[in-house]
PDB file of C-alpha atoms in Angstrom:
ATOM      1  CA  MET D   1       8.960 134.456   1.880  1.00  0.00           C
ATOM      2  CA  SER D   2       5.533 132.751  -0.418  1.00  0.00           C
ATOM      3  CA  LEU D   3       4.102 134.187  -3.560  1.00  0.00           C
ATOM      4  CA  VAL D   4       0.550 135.352  -3.270  1.00  0.00           C
ATOM      5  CA  LYS D   5      -0.924 134.444  -6.496  1.00  0.00           C
ATOM      6  CA  ARG D   6      -2.684 136.865  -8.553  1.00  0.00           C
ATOM      7  CA  LYS D   7      -6.456 137.678  -8.618  1.00  0.00           C
ATOM      8  CA  LEU D   8      -7.854 136.684 -11.693  1.00  0.00           C
ATOM      9  CA  THR D   9     -11.801 136.890 -12.637  1.00  0.00           C
ATOM     10  CA  VAL D  10     -12.680 135.733 -16.472  1.00  0.00           C
ATOM     11  CA  ASN D  11     -16.624 136.636 -17.174  1.00  0.00           C
ATOM     12  CA  VAL D  12     -17.147 134.511 -20.360  1.00  0.00           C
ATOM     13  CA  LEU D  13     -19.803 136.616 -22.439  1.00  0.00           C
ATOM     14  CA  ASP D  14     -23.450 135.638 -23.255  1.00  0.00           C
ATOM     15  CA  LYS D  15     -24.370 134.740 -26.826  1.00  0.00           C
ATOM     16  CA  GLU D  16     -27.535 134.355 -28.697  1.00  0.00           C
ATOM     17  CA  VAL D  17     -27.219 133.313 -32.695  1.00  0.00           C
ATOM     18  CA  VAL D  18     -29.883 131.674 -35.148  1.00  0.00           C
ATOM     19  CA  TYR D  19     -29.120 127.662 -35.972  1.00  0.00           C
ATOM     20  CA  ASP D  20     -27.215 127.722 -39.476  1.00  0.00           C
ATOM     21  CA  GLY D  21     -26.173 123.684 -39.151  1.00  0.00           C
ATOM     22  CA  THR D  22     -22.871 124.578 -38.136  1.00  0.00           C
ATOM     23  CA  GLU D  23     -21.586 123.730 -35.268  1.00  0.00           C
ATOM     24  CA  GLN D  24     -21.220 127.139 -32.423  1.00  0.00           C
ATOM     25  CA  SER D  25     -18.237 127.377 -29.955  1.00  0.00           C
ATOM     26  CA  PHE D  26     -17.627 130.842 -28.233  1.00  0.00           C
ATOM     27  CA  SER D  27     -14.499 131.473 -26.434  1.00  0.00           C
ATOM     28  CA  ASP D  28     -15.140 135.815 -26.038  1.00  0.00           C
ATOM     29  CA  TYR D  29     -14.498 136.737 -22.281  1.00  0.00           C
ATOM     30  CA  GLU D  30     -13.919 140.120 -20.604  1.00  0.00           C
ATOM     31  CA  LEU D  31     -11.693 140.510 -17.257  1.00  0.00           C
ATOM     32  CA  GLY D  32     -13.444 141.140 -13.759  1.00  0.00           C
ATOM     33  CA  ASP D  33     -13.209 144.603 -12.693  1.00  0.00           C
ATOM     34  CA  ASP D  34     -10.007 145.296 -11.395  1.00  0.00           C
ATOM     35  CA  THR D  35      -8.393 142.770 -12.491  1.00  0.00           C
ATOM     36  CA  THR D  36      -5.652 141.996 -15.041  1.00  0.00           C
ATOM     37  CA  PHE D  37      -3.216 140.078 -16.446  1.00  0.00           C
ATOM     38  CA  ALA D  38       0.497 140.583 -15.563  1.00  0.00           C
ATOM     39  CA  TYR D  39       2.650 142.306 -17.247  1.00  0.00           C
ATOM     40  CA  ASP D  40       3.387 140.770 -20.873  1.00  0.00           C
ATOM     41  CA  ASP D  41       1.625 137.308 -19.863  1.00  0.00           C
ATOM     42  CA  ARG D  42      -0.761 136.368 -22.218  1.00  0.00           C
ATOM     43  CA  PRO D  43      -4.316 133.886 -21.985  1.00  0.00           C
ATOM     44  CA  VAL D  44      -4.889 130.998 -24.374  1.00  0.00           C
ATOM     45  CA  THR D  45      -8.140 129.776 -24.156  1.00  0.00           C
ATOM     46  CA  GLU D  46      -9.358 126.211 -24.773  1.00  0.00           C
ATOM     47  CA  ILE D  47     -13.546 126.612 -25.750  1.00  0.00           C
ATOM     48  CA  ILE D  48     -14.867 123.193 -23.460  1.00  0.00           C
ATOM     49  CA  THR D  49     -18.590 124.188 -24.927  1.00  0.00           C
ATOM     50  CA  LYS D  50     -19.763 123.443 -28.621  1.00  0.00           C
ATOM     51  CA  ALA D  51     -22.888 123.078 -29.949  1.00  0.00           C
ATOM     52  CA  THR D  52     -24.877 122.706 -33.831  1.00  0.00           C
ATOM     53  CA  GLU D  53     -28.555 121.966 -32.659  1.00  0.00           C
ATOM     54  CA  VAL D  54     -30.776 124.876 -31.086  1.00  0.00           C
ATOM     55  CA  CYS D  55     -30.551 125.255 -27.433  1.00  0.00           C
ATOM     56  CA  GLU D  56     -31.497 128.040 -24.588  1.00  0.00           C
ATOM     57  CA  ASN D  57     -29.087 128.779 -21.867  1.00  0.00           C
ATOM     58  CA  THR D  58     -26.356 126.200 -22.584  1.00  0.00           C
ATOM     59  CA  PRO D  59     -23.492 127.234 -20.197  1.00  0.00           C
ATOM     60  CA  ILE D  60     -20.401 128.238 -21.715  1.00  0.00           C
ATOM     61  CA  ASP D  61     -16.944 127.059 -20.595  1.00  0.00           C
ATOM     62  CA  LEU D  62     -13.560 127.712 -21.882  1.00  0.00           C
ATOM     63  CA  LYS D  63     -10.304 126.740 -20.014  1.00  0.00           C
ATOM     64  CA  LEU D  64      -8.170 129.248 -19.826  1.00  0.00           C
ATOM     65  CA  LYS D  65      -4.575 128.771 -19.938  1.00  0.00           C
ATOM     66  CA  ILE D  66      -1.604 131.818 -19.201  1.00  0.00           C
ATOM     67  CA  PHE D  67       1.984 131.589 -20.141  1.00  0.00           C
ATOM     68  CA  ASN D  68       4.958 134.869 -19.991  1.00  0.00           C
ATOM     69  CA  ALA D  69       6.842 136.418 -22.679  1.00  0.00           C
ATOM     70  CA  SER D  70       9.202 133.569 -22.388  1.00  0.00           C
ATOM     71  CA  GLY D  71       6.112 131.200 -23.616  1.00  0.00           C
ATOM     72  CA  GLU D  72       6.310 129.334 -20.330  1.00  0.00           C
ATOM     73  CA  GLU D  73       2.574 127.998 -19.117  1.00  0.00           C
ATOM     74  CA  VAL D  74       2.488 130.529 -15.554  1.00  0.00           C
ATOM     75  CA  THR D  75      -1.239 129.564 -14.779  1.00  0.00           C
ATOM     76  CA  ASP D  76      -0.390 127.920 -11.525  1.00  0.00           C
ATOM     77  CA  PHE D  77       0.884 131.797 -10.979  1.00  0.00           C
ATOM     78  CA  TYR D  78      -3.175 132.905 -11.070  1.00  0.00           C
ATOM     79  CA  ASP D  79      -6.147 132.574  -8.499  1.00  0.00           C
ATOM     80  CA  LEU D  80      -8.293 132.309 -11.307  1.00  0.00           C
ATOM     81  CA  LYS D  81     -11.813 132.444 -10.978  1.00  0.00           C
ATOM     82  CA  VAL D  82     -13.704 131.893 -14.248  1.00  0.00           C
ATOM     83  CA  ASN D  83     -17.391 132.700 -14.983  1.00  0.00           C
ATOM     84  CA  LYS D  84     -20.085 130.863 -17.757  1.00  0.00           C
ATOM     85  CA  GLY D  85     -21.602 132.460 -19.921  1.00  0.00           C
ATOM     86  CA  ASN D  86     -24.858 131.359 -21.374  1.00  0.00           C
ATOM     87  CA  LEU D  87     -25.191 130.121 -24.898  1.00  0.00           C
ATOM     88  CA  THR D  88     -28.194 130.285 -27.060  1.00  0.00           C
ATOM     89  CA  ILE D  89     -29.513 129.017 -30.520  1.00  0.00           C
ATOM     90  CA  LYS D  90     -32.246 129.830 -31.754  1.00  0.00           C
ATOM     91  CA  LYS D  91     -34.221 127.915 -34.086  1.00  0.00           C
ATOM     92  CA  ARG D  92     -34.558 129.344 -37.745  1.00  0.00           C
ATOM     93  CA  GLU D  93     -37.207 130.238 -39.122  1.00  0.00           C
ATOM     94  CA  ILE D  94     -38.390 129.740 -42.536  1.00  0.00           C
ATOM     95  CA  GLU D  95     -41.802 130.576 -44.298  1.00  0.00           C
ATOM     96  CA  ILE D  96     -43.134 127.753 -47.233  1.00  0.00           C
ATOM     97  CA  THR D  97     -46.152 129.023 -49.494  1.00  0.00           C
ATOM     98  CA  GLY D  98     -48.651 126.288 -50.883  1.00  0.00           C
ATOM     99  CA  ARG D  99     -49.702 126.440 -54.389  1.00  0.00           C
ATOM    100  CA  ASN D 100     -52.638 126.490 -55.809  1.00  0.00           C
ATOM    101  CA  PHE D 101     -54.425 123.894 -57.823  1.00  0.00           C
ATOM    102  CA  GLU D 102     -57.628 122.841 -59.231  1.00  0.00           C
ATOM    103  CA  GLU D 103     -58.371 119.464 -60.413  1.00  0.00           C
ATOM    104  CA  THR D 104     -61.485 117.544 -62.181  1.00  0.00           C
ATOM    105  CA  TYR D 105     -63.219 115.337 -59.818  1.00  0.00           C
ATOM    106  CA  ASP D 106     -62.305 111.648 -61.077  1.00  0.00           C
ATOM    107  CA  GLY D 107     -63.294 109.705 -57.870  1.00  0.00           C
ATOM    108  CA  LYS D 108     -59.505 109.428 -56.451  1.00  0.00           C
ATOM    109  CA  PRO D 109     -57.881 111.156 -54.070  1.00  0.00           C
ATOM    110  CA  HIS D 110     -55.409 113.474 -54.692  1.00  0.00           C
ATOM    111  CA  THR D 111     -52.351 115.536 -52.721  1.00  0.00           C
ATOM    112  CA  PHE D 112     -50.741 118.290 -53.951  1.00  0.00           C
ATOM    113  CA  GLY D 113     -47.450 119.284 -52.393  1.00  0.00           C
ATOM    114  CA  GLU D 114     -45.675 121.496 -54.152  1.00  0.00           C
ATOM    115  CA  PHE D 115     -44.900 124.886 -52.575  1.00  0.00           C
ATOM    116  CA  ASP D 116     -41.946 127.656 -52.865  1.00  0.00           C
ATOM    117  CA  LEU D 117     -39.557 129.167 -50.441  1.00  0.00           C
ATOM    118  CA  SER D 118     -39.389 132.472 -49.410  1.00  0.00           C
ATOM    119  CA  GLU D 119     -36.261 133.548 -50.612  1.00  0.00           C
ATOM    120  CA  LYS D 120     -36.679 135.902 -47.565  1.00  0.00           C
ATOM    121  CA  THR D 121     -36.256 132.784 -45.122  1.00  0.00           C
ATOM    122  CA  PRO D 122     -33.457 130.010 -46.859  1.00  0.00           C
ATOM    123  CA  LEU D 123     -32.822 126.927 -45.078  1.00  0.00           C
ATOM    124  CA  ALA D 124     -29.142 126.754 -43.933  1.00  0.00           C
ATOM    125  CA  ASP D 125     -26.269 125.888 -45.836  1.00  0.00           C
ATOM    126  CA  GLY D 126     -26.151 122.112 -47.976  1.00  0.00           C
ATOM    127  CA  GLN D 127     -29.869 121.469 -46.280  1.00  0.00           C
ATOM    128  CA  GLU D 128     -32.961 120.528 -48.173  1.00  0.00           C
ATOM    129  CA  ILE D 129     -36.355 120.347 -48.014  1.00  0.00           C
ATOM    130  CA  THR D 130     -39.457 118.041 -48.241  1.00  0.00           C
ATOM    131  CA  VAL D 131     -42.913 118.873 -47.973  1.00  0.00           C
ATOM    132  CA  ALA D 132     -45.654 117.051 -47.681  1.00  0.00           C
ATOM    133  CA  ALA D 133     -49.448 117.263 -48.351  1.00  0.00           C
ATOM    134  CA  ALA D 134     -51.044 117.404 -44.201  1.00  0.00           C
ATOM    135  CA  SER D 135     -54.294 115.444 -46.449  1.00  0.00           C
ATOM    136  CA  SER D 136     -55.752 114.134 -49.798  1.00  0.00           C
ATOM    137  CA  PHE D 137     -58.800 115.375 -51.345  1.00  0.00           C
ATOM    138  CA  THR D 138     -61.508 112.856 -53.600  1.00  0.00           C
ATOM    139  CA  VAL D 139     -65.018 114.697 -53.391  1.00  0.00           C
ATOM    140  CA  VAL D 140     -65.793 118.529 -55.064  1.00  0.00           C
ATOM    141  CA  GLY D 141     -65.185 121.367 -52.925  1.00  0.00           C
ATOM    142  CA  GLU D 142     -63.149 123.926 -52.178  1.00  0.00           C
ATOM    143  CA  TYR D 143     -60.195 123.227 -49.710  1.00  0.00           C
ATOM    144  CA  GLU D 144     -57.148 124.543 -47.862  1.00  0.00           C
ATOM    145  CA  ASN D 145     -53.711 122.436 -47.905  1.00  0.00           C
ATOM    146  CA  ASP D 146     -52.426 122.154 -44.932  1.00  0.00           C
ATOM    147  CA  LEU D 147     -48.607 121.067 -45.448  1.00  0.00           C
ATOM    148  CA  THR D 148     -45.744 119.384 -43.185  1.00  0.00           C
ATOM    149  CA  ALA D 149     -41.745 119.810 -43.756  1.00  0.00           C
ATOM    150  CA  THR D 150     -38.913 117.900 -43.422  1.00  0.00           C
ATOM    151  CA  ILE D 151     -36.054 119.251 -43.583  1.00  0.00           C
ATOM    152  CA  LYS D 152     -32.460 116.792 -43.646  1.00  0.00           C
ATOM    153  CA  ASP D 153     -29.168 118.042 -43.099  1.00  0.00           C
ATOM    154  CA  GLU D 154     -26.578 117.019 -46.007  1.00  0.00           C
ATOM    155  CA  ASN D 155     -25.928 113.391 -43.987  1.00  0.00           C
ATOM    156  CA  ASN D 156     -29.485 112.885 -44.040  1.00  0.00           C
ATOM    157  CA  VAL D 157     -30.370 113.721 -40.992  1.00  0.00           C
ATOM    158  CA  ASP D 158     -33.415 115.109 -39.471  1.00  0.00           C
ATOM    159  CA  VAL D 159     -33.146 118.686 -38.637  1.00  0.00           C
ATOM    160  CA  SER D 160     -36.394 119.760 -38.865  1.00  0.00           C
ATOM    161  CA  LYS D 161     -36.309 120.478 -35.232  1.00  0.00           C
ATOM    162  CA  ASN D 162     -34.074 122.986 -35.826  1.00  0.00           C
ATOM    163  CA  TYR D 163     -36.248 125.486 -37.525  1.00  0.00           C
ATOM    164  CA  SER D 164     -39.002 126.848 -36.565  1.00  0.00           C
ATOM    165  CA  VAL D 165     -41.531 126.645 -40.376  1.00  0.00           C
ATOM    166  CA  THR D 166     -44.467 129.178 -40.916  1.00  0.00           C
ATOM    167  CA  VAL D 167     -47.267 127.604 -43.700  1.00  0.00           C
ATOM    168  CA  PHE D 168     -49.278 129.170 -46.119  1.00  0.00           C
ATOM    169  CA  PRO D 169     -51.640 126.494 -47.411  1.00  0.00           C
ATOM    170  CA  GLY D 170     -52.303 126.605 -50.819  1.00  0.00           C
ATOM    171  CA  ASN D 171     -55.730 125.492 -52.115  1.00  0.00           C
ATOM    172  CA  VAL D 172     -56.983 122.951 -54.049  1.00  0.00           C
ATOM    173  CA  THR D 173     -60.147 123.174 -55.548  1.00  0.00           C
ATOM    174  CA  ILE D 174     -62.534 119.710 -57.271  1.00  0.00           C
ATOM    175  CA  ASN D 175     -63.911 120.500 -59.967  1.00  0.00           C
ATOM    176  CA  LYS D 176     -67.295 118.859 -60.784  1.00  0.00           C
ATOM    177  CA  ARG D 177     -67.232 115.845 -64.055  1.00  0.00           C
ATOM    178  CA  GLU D 178     -69.307 116.557 -66.230  1.00  0.00           C
ATOM    179  CA  LEU D 179     -71.476 113.814 -67.575  1.00  0.00           C
ATOM    180  CA  LYS D 180     -73.991 114.061 -70.510  1.00  0.00           C
ATOM    181  CA  VAL D 181     -76.421 111.041 -70.405  1.00  0.00           C
ATOM    182  CA  VAL D 182     -79.415 110.341 -73.323  1.00  0.00           C
ATOM    183  CA  THR D 183     -82.198 108.598 -73.053  1.00  0.00           C
ATOM    184  CA  ALA D 184     -83.463 105.977 -75.330  1.00  0.00           C
ATOM    185  CA  SER D 185     -86.403 106.678 -77.938  1.00  0.00           C
ATOM    186  CA  ASP D 186     -88.830 104.639 -79.542  1.00  0.00           C
ATOM    187  CA  THR D 187     -92.884 104.615 -80.908  1.00  0.00           C
ATOM    188  CA  PHE D 188     -95.382 102.354 -80.308  1.00  0.00           C
ATOM    189  CA  THR D 189     -99.091 102.062 -81.118  1.00  0.00           C
ATOM    190  CA  TYR D 190    -102.112 102.799 -79.234  1.00  0.00           C
ATOM    191  CA  ASP D 191    -102.929  99.443 -77.617  1.00  0.00           C
ATOM    192  CA  GLY D 192    -104.320 100.667 -74.408  1.00  0.00           C
ATOM    193  CA  GLU D 193    -100.859  98.785 -72.268  1.00  0.00           C
ATOM    194  CA  ALA D 194     -98.806 101.182 -70.998  1.00  0.00           C
ATOM    195  CA  HIS D 195     -95.413 101.164 -72.107  1.00  0.00           C
ATOM    196  CA  SER D 196     -91.769 103.098 -71.341  1.00  0.00           C
ATOM    197  CA  VAL D 197     -88.643 102.893 -72.647  1.00  0.00           C
ATOM    198  CA  GLU D 198     -85.408 101.537 -70.662  1.00  0.00           C
ATOM    199  CA  GLY D 199     -82.092 102.443 -71.803  1.00  0.00           C
ATOM    200  CA  PHE D 200     -79.100 105.665 -72.294  1.00  0.00           C
ATOM    201  CA  THR D 201     -76.083 106.392 -73.767  1.00  0.00           C
ATOM    202  CA  ILE D 202     -73.422 108.094 -72.549  1.00  0.00           C
ATOM    203  CA  ASP D 203     -72.102 110.891 -74.894  1.00  0.00           C
ATOM    204  CA  GLU D 204     -67.939 109.649 -74.678  1.00  0.00           C
ATOM    205  CA  THR D 205     -66.929 112.488 -74.352  1.00  0.00           C
ATOM    206  CA  THR D 206     -67.991 112.731 -71.319  1.00  0.00           C
ATOM    207  CA  PRO D 207     -67.195 109.495 -69.571  1.00  0.00           C
ATOM    208  CA  LEU D 208     -67.392 108.583 -66.161  1.00  0.00           C
ATOM    209  CA  ALA D 209     -64.774 107.912 -63.155  1.00  0.00           C
ATOM    210  CA  GLU D 210     -63.540 104.951 -63.247  1.00  0.00           C
ATOM    211  CA  GLY D 211     -64.702 102.216 -61.839  1.00  0.00           C
ATOM    212  CA  GLN D 212     -68.454 103.930 -61.476  1.00  0.00           C
ATOM    213  CA  GLU D 213     -72.032 103.510 -62.053  1.00  0.00           C
ATOM    214  CA  PHE D 214     -74.899 105.426 -63.522  1.00  0.00           C
ATOM    215  CA  VAL D 215     -77.736 103.662 -63.000  1.00  0.00           C
ATOM    216  CA  ALA D 216     -81.021 104.493 -64.388  1.00  0.00           C
ATOM    217  CA  SER D 217     -84.730 104.346 -62.324  1.00  0.00           C
ATOM    218  CA  GLY D 218     -88.079 105.530 -62.556  1.00  0.00           C
ATOM    219  CA  TYR D 219     -88.307 105.215 -66.469  1.00  0.00           C
ATOM    220  CA  GLY D 220     -91.745 106.629 -67.753  1.00  0.00           C
ATOM    221  CA  ARG D 221     -94.921 105.139 -68.218  1.00  0.00           C
ATOM    222  CA  PHE D 222     -97.476 106.143 -71.369  1.00  0.00           C
ATOM    223  CA  THR D 223    -100.573 104.743 -72.672  1.00  0.00           C
ATOM    224  CA  HIS D 224    -102.935 106.823 -74.836  1.00  0.00           C
ATOM    225  CA  ALA D 225    -101.679 108.566 -78.229  1.00  0.00           C
ATOM    226  CA  GLY D 226     -99.397 111.336 -78.232  1.00  0.00           C
ATOM    227  CA  GLU D 227     -95.929 112.339 -77.553  1.00  0.00           C
ATOM    228  CA  TYR D 228     -93.776 112.462 -74.568  1.00  0.00           C
ATOM    229  CA  GLU D 229     -90.561 113.313 -73.174  1.00  0.00           C
ATOM    230  CA  ASN D 230     -88.581 109.373 -71.598  1.00  0.00           C
ATOM    231  CA  GLU D 231     -87.532 111.751 -68.856  1.00  0.00           C
ATOM    232  CA  ILE D 232     -85.494 109.714 -65.584  1.00  0.00           C
ATOM    233  CA  THR D 233     -84.672 109.553 -61.957  1.00  0.00           C
ATOM    234  CA  PHE D 234     -81.110 108.645 -61.824  1.00  0.00           C
ATOM    235  CA  ASP D 235     -77.889 108.433 -59.506  1.00  0.00           C
ATOM    236  CA  VAL D 236     -74.549 107.451 -59.707  1.00  0.00           C
ATOM    237  CA  THR D 237     -72.926 104.839 -57.898  1.00  0.00           C
ATOM    238  CA  SER D 238     -69.518 104.183 -56.789  1.00  0.00           C
ATOM    239  CA  THR D 239     -68.663 101.130 -54.451  1.00  0.00           C
ATOM    240  CA  GLU D 240     -66.425 101.693 -51.456  1.00  0.00           C
ATOM    241  CA  ASN D 241     -64.873  99.602 -48.673  1.00  0.00           C
ATOM    242  CA  SER D 242     -68.008  96.580 -50.086  1.00  0.00           C
ATOM    243  CA  GLU D 243     -70.721  99.000 -49.804  1.00  0.00           C
ATOM    244  CA  THR D 244     -72.667 101.458 -52.457  1.00  0.00           C
ATOM    245  CA  VAL D 245     -71.863 105.042 -52.675  1.00  0.00           C
ATOM    246  CA  SER D 246     -73.327 108.046 -54.505  1.00  0.00           C
ATOM    247  CA  THR D 247     -71.600 109.899 -56.443  1.00  0.00           C
ATOM    248  CA  LYS D 248     -73.434 111.667 -57.622  1.00  0.00           C
ATOM    249  CA  ASN D 249     -73.287 115.167 -55.761  1.00  0.00           C
ATOM    250  CA  ASN D 250     -69.837 115.169 -57.757  1.00  0.00           C
ATOM    251  CA  TYR D 251     -70.993 115.698 -61.481  1.00  0.00           C
ATOM    252  CA  GLU D 252     -72.794 118.483 -63.875  1.00  0.00           C
ATOM    253  CA  ILE D 253     -75.394 115.872 -65.393  1.00  0.00           C
ATOM    254  CA  THR D 254     -77.364 117.172 -68.357  1.00  0.00           C
ATOM    255  CA  VAL D 255     -79.995 114.233 -68.997  1.00  0.00           C
ATOM    256  CA  THR D 256     -80.680 114.591 -72.364  1.00  0.00           C
ATOM    257  CA  ALA D 257     -84.639 112.874 -72.223  1.00  0.00           C
ATOM    258  CA  GLY D 258     -85.382 110.786 -75.985  1.00  0.00           C
ATOM    259  CA  THR D 259     -88.667 110.559 -77.445  1.00  0.00           C
ATOM    260  CA  VAL D 260     -91.421 108.165 -76.709  1.00  0.00           C
ATOM    261  CA  ALA D 261     -94.529 108.241 -79.322  1.00  0.00           C
ATOM    262  CA  ILE D 262     -97.898 106.026 -79.427  1.00  0.00           C
ATOM    263  CA  ASN D 263     -99.042 106.831 -82.306  1.00  0.00           C
ATOM    264  CA  HIS D 264    -103.023 106.270 -82.919  1.00  0.00           C
ATOM    265  CA  ARG D 265    -104.464 102.801 -83.283  1.00  0.00           C
ATOM    266  CA  ASP D 266    -106.529 102.484 -87.343  1.00  0.00           C
TER     267      ASP D 266
END
């Protein structure tokens, strides 16, 4: 008399979880229709499939051993079929919001990487986020400050690919730099010649940005007796990559004209 193996179908259940930085393994299953264990037999599962990082529809496999009430393995007495399930680890969603900043123009590039992580979307335990500005800002204007994020685990391993990061950029404003200039004054006696007065003074409370120069030109020329405002044309310049460029538009400039006086000749 031959012993007929007992048919047993095991359907491993599909699982879907959100990435949390820990190893995921699943041994949940259900028996196929019209298949059961023999009386008092009990199963012991051995997990085969384990995953930590984001994955989609990774087959879940497990090994099943069956023991009777006496603790003897009876797996060979079963015609065992295991239908694999699917494991999906979804990306963990987080939201970061860049903070707003204002800076006065100083001719230097600035980056602003400060941010707030939403309490509603925390990182996985033991992990840390580093945020950097995607751009630097130098000239006067209003800008959207986009950010890039890097996330590392407790072993300093980059796990950013396991996150879906939503960035709400902050705003950066570079304001104009105040500059106050007073042109020189002088007095002449009429002699039929044209006179001009060159020179200016920059108010020490409103200095130029480091390395920049106030360039005055086009001083007025005056011949006849009278009192005149010493108005000028001017620029503010900087040297970039061995070239002289104008930075005048980054300043709020007030020029107070000195006086050129030409007195009557006795």
